[in-house]
Tab-separated table of C-alpha atoms and ligand atoms in Angstrom:
chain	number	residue	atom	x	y	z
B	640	UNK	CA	-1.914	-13.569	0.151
B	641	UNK	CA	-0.157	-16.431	1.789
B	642	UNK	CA	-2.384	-19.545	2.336
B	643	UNK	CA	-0.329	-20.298	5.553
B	644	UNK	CA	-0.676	-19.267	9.200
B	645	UNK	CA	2.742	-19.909	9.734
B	646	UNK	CA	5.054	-17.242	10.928
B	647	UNK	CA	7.993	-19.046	9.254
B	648	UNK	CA	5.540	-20.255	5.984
B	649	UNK	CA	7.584	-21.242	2.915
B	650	UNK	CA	4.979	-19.605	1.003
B	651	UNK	CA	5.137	-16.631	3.095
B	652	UNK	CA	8.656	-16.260	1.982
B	653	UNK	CA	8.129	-17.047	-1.693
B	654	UNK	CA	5.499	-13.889	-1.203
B	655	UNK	CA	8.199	-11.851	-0.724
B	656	UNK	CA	10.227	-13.344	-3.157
B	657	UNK	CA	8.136	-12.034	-5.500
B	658	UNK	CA	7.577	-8.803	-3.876
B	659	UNK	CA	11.280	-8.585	-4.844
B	660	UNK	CA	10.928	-9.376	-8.140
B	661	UNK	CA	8.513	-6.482	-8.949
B	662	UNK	CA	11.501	-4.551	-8.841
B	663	UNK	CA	9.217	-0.911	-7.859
B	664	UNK	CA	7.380	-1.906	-11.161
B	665	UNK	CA	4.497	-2.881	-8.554
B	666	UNK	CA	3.903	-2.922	-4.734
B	667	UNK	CA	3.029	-6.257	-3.367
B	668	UNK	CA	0.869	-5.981	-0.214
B	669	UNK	CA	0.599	-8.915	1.875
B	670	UNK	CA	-2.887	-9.010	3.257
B	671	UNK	CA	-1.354	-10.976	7.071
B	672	UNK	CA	-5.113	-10.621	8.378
B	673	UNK	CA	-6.780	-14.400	7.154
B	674	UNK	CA	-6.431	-15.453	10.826
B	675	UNK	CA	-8.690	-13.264	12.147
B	676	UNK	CA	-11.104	-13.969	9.685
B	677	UNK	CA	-14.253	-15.635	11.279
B	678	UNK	CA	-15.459	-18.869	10.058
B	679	UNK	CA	-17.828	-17.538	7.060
B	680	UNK	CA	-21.427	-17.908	8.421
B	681	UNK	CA	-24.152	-16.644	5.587
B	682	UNK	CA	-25.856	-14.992	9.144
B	683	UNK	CA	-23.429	-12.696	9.181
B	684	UNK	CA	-22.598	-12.038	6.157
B	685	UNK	CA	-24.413	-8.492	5.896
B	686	UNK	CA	-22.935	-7.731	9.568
B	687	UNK	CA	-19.628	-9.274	9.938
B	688	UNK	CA	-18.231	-9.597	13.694
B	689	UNK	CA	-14.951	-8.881	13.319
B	690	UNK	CA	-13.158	-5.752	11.344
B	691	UNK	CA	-10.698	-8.053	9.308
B	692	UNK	CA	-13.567	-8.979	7.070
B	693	UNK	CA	-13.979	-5.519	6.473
B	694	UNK	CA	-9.926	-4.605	5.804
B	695	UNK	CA	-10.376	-8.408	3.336
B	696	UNK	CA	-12.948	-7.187	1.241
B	697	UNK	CA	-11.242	-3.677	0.920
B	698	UNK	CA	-7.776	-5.039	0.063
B	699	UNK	CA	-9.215	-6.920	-2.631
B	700	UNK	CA	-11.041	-4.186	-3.773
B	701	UNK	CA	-7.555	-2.191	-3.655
B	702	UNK	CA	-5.726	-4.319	-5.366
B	703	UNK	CA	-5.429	-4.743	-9.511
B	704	UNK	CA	-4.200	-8.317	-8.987
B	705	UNK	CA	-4.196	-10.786	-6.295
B	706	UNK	CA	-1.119	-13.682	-5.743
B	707	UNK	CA	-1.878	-16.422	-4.141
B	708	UNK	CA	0.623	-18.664	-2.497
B	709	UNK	CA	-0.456	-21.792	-0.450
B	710	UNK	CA	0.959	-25.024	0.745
B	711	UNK	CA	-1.211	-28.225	0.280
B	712	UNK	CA	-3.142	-29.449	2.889
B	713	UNK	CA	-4.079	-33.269	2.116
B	714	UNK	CA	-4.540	-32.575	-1.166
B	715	UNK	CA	-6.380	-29.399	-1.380
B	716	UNK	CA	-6.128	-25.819	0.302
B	717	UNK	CA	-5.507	-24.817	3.935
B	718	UNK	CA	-8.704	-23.904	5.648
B	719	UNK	CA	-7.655	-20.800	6.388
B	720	UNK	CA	-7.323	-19.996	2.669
B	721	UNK	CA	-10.777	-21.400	2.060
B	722	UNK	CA	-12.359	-19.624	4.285
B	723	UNK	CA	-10.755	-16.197	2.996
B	724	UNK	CA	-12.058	-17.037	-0.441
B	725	UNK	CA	-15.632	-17.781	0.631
B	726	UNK	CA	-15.482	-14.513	2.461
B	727	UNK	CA	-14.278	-12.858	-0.971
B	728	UNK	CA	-17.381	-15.022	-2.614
B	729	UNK	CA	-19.747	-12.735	-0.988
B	730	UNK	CA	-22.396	-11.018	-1.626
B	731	UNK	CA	-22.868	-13.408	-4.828
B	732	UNK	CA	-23.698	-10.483	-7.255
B	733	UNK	CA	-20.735	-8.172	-6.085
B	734	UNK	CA	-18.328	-10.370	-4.688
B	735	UNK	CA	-14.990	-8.785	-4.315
B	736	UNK	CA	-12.625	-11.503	-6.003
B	737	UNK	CA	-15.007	-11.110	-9.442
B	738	UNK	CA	-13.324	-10.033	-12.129
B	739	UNK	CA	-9.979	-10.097	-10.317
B	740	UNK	CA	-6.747	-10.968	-11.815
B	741	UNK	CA	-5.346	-14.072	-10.158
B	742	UNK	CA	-1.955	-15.693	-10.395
B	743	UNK	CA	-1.248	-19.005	-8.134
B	744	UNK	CA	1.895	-20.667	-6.978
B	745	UNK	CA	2.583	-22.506	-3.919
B	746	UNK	CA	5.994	-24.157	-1.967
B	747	UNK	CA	5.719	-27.942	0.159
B	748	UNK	CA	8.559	-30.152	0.823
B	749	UNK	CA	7.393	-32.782	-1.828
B	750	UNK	CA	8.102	-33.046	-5.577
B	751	UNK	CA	5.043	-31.723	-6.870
B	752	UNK	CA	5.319	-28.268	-5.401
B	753	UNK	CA	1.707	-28.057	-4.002
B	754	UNK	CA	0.462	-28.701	-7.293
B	755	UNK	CA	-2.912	-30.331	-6.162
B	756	UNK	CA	-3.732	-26.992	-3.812
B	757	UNK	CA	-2.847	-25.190	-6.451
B	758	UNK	CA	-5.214	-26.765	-9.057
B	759	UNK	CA	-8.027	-26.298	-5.991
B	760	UNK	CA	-7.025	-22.743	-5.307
B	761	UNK	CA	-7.921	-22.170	-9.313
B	762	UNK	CA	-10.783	-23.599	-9.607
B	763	UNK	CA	-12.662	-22.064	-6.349
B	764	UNK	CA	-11.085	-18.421	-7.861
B	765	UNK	CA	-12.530	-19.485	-11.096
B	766	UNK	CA	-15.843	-19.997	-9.311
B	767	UNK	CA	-15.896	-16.778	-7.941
B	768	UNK	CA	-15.359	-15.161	-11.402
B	769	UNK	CA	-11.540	-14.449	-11.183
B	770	UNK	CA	-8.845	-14.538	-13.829
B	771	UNK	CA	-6.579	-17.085	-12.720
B	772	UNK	CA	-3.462	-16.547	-15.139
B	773	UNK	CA	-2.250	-20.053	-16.859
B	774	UNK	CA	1.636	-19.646	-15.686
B	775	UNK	CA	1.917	-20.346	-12.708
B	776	UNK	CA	4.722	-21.791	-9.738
B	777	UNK	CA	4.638	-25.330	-8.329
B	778	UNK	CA	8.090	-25.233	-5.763
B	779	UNK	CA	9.069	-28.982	-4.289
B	780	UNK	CA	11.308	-29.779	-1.878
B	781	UNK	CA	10.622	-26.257	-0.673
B	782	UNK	CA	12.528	-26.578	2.766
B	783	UNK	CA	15.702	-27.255	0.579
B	784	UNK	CA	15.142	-24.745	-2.283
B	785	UNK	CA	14.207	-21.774	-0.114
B	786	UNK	CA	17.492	-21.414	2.029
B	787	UNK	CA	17.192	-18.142	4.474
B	788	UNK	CA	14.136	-16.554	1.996
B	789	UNK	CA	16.556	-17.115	-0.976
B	790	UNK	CA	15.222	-19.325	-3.699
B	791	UNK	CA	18.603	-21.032	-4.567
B	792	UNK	CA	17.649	-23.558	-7.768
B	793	UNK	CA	18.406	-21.199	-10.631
B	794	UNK	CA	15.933	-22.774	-12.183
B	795	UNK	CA	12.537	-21.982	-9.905
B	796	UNK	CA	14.180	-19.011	-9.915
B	797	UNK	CA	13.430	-18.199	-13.372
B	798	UNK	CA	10.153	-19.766	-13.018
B	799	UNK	CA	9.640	-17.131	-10.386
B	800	UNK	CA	10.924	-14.381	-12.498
B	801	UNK	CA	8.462	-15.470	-15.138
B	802	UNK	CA	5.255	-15.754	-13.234
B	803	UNK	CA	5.472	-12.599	-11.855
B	804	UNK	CA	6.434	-11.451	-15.195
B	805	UNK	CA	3.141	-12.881	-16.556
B	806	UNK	CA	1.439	-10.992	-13.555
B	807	UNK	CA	2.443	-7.342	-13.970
B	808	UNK	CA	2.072	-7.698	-17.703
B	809	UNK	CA	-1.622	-8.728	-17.436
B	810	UNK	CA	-1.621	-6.301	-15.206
B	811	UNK	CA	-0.849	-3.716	-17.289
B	812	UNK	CA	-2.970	-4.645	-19.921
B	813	UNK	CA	-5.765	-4.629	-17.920
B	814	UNK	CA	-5.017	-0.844	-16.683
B	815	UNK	CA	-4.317	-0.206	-19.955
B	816	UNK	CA	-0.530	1.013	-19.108
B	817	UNK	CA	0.926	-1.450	-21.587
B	818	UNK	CA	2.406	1.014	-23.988
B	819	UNK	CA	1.275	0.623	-27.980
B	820	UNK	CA	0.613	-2.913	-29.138
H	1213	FMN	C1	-2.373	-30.697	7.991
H	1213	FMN	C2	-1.276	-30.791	6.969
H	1213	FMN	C3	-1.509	-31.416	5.762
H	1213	FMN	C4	-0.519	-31.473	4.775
H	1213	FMN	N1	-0.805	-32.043	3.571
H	1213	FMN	C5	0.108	-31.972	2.567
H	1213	FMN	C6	-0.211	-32.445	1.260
H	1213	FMN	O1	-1.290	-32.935	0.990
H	1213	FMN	N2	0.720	-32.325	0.288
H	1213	FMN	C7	1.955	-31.756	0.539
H	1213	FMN	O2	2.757	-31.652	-0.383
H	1213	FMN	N3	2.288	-31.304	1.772
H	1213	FMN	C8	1.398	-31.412	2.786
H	1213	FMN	N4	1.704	-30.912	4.034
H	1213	FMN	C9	3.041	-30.353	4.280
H	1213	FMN	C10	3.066	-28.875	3.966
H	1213	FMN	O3	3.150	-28.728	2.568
H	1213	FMN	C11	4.276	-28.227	4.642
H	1213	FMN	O4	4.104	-28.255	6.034
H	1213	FMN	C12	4.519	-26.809	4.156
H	1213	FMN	O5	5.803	-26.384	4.535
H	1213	FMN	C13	3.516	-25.852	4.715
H	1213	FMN	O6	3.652	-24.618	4.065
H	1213	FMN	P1	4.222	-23.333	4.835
H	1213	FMN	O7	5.694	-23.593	5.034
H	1213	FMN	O8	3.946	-22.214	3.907
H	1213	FMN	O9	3.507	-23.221	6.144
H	1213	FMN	C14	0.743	-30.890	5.031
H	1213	FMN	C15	0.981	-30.254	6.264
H	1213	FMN	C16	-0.006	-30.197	7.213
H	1213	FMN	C17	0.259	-29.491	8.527
């Protein structure tokens, strides 16, 4: 899920980066809906008033992990992310992020790669009774790295290659499709 509205979002592309990493091991669905998502109101939380809510809750449920990737918005996440996440919070005793496997990473145009986003994004997942794998992918200076959707510092590339590593394997142990120990 990309924490960015943007049509052109770094972290859009490093989404599908990583789709192409998966290599048909996995299919990466991008859930594009967290725009339409209304502002959570606990009203309407039984009866939501648009659809989207209803296609959220049911990718999540769909899905045997979730990636995140958000920019930093003065320090923390984008509202739109937020909101999608207190959506996924609710109902408290079956809330559709609990138990989920949850890997993070994020892309801004300074140093630190989004790092303090990222560190919010874990902690509110954590809340909600997610997973939130350890590895994880902090890219700076995103608007020079990521060059037409190509991540072009070998390095961050690796990184990328090992995150999503991390993911399917976790993955698979989860399932239970992780061969003999
Ligand atoms: C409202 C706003 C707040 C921002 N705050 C931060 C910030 O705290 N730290 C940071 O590294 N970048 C910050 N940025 C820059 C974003 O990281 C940058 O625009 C990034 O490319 C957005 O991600 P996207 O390309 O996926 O849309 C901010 C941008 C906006 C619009």
């Amino acid at each position: 899920m990309p924490g960015s509205l943007r049509d052109a979002s770094l972290n859009r592309q490093l989404l599908e980066l990583a789709a192409e990493q998966m290599k048909g091991e996995a299919e990466l669905v991008i859930f594009d809906e967290i725009e339409d998502l209304p502002l959570f109101n606990a009203e309407l939380e039984t009866d939501p008033p648009d659809p989207s809510v209803a296609r959220w809750v049911q990718a999540l449920q769909e899905a045997d992990a979730v990636l995140i990737a958000s920019p930093e918005y003065n320090g923390s996440i984008t509202a739109a992310l937020k909101n999608a996440l207190d959506w996924a919070s609710r109902p408290n005793d079956d809330a559709p992020l609990d138990g989920h496997l949850v890997a993070v990473m994020g892309a801004s145009p300074s140093s630190r790669g989004a790092a303090g986003g990222q560190q919010v994004t874990r902690e509110v997942a954590e809340r909600i009774g997610a997973e939130v794998l350890d590895a994880e992918l902090l890219v700076g200076r995103a608007p020079k790295v990521i060059e037409d959707g190509d991540l072009v510092d070998h390095e961050l590339q690796g990184q990328l290659e090992a995150l999503v590593g991390a993911l399917l394997k976790a993955t698979a142990k989860r399932l239970g499709t992780d061969g003999p120990s």
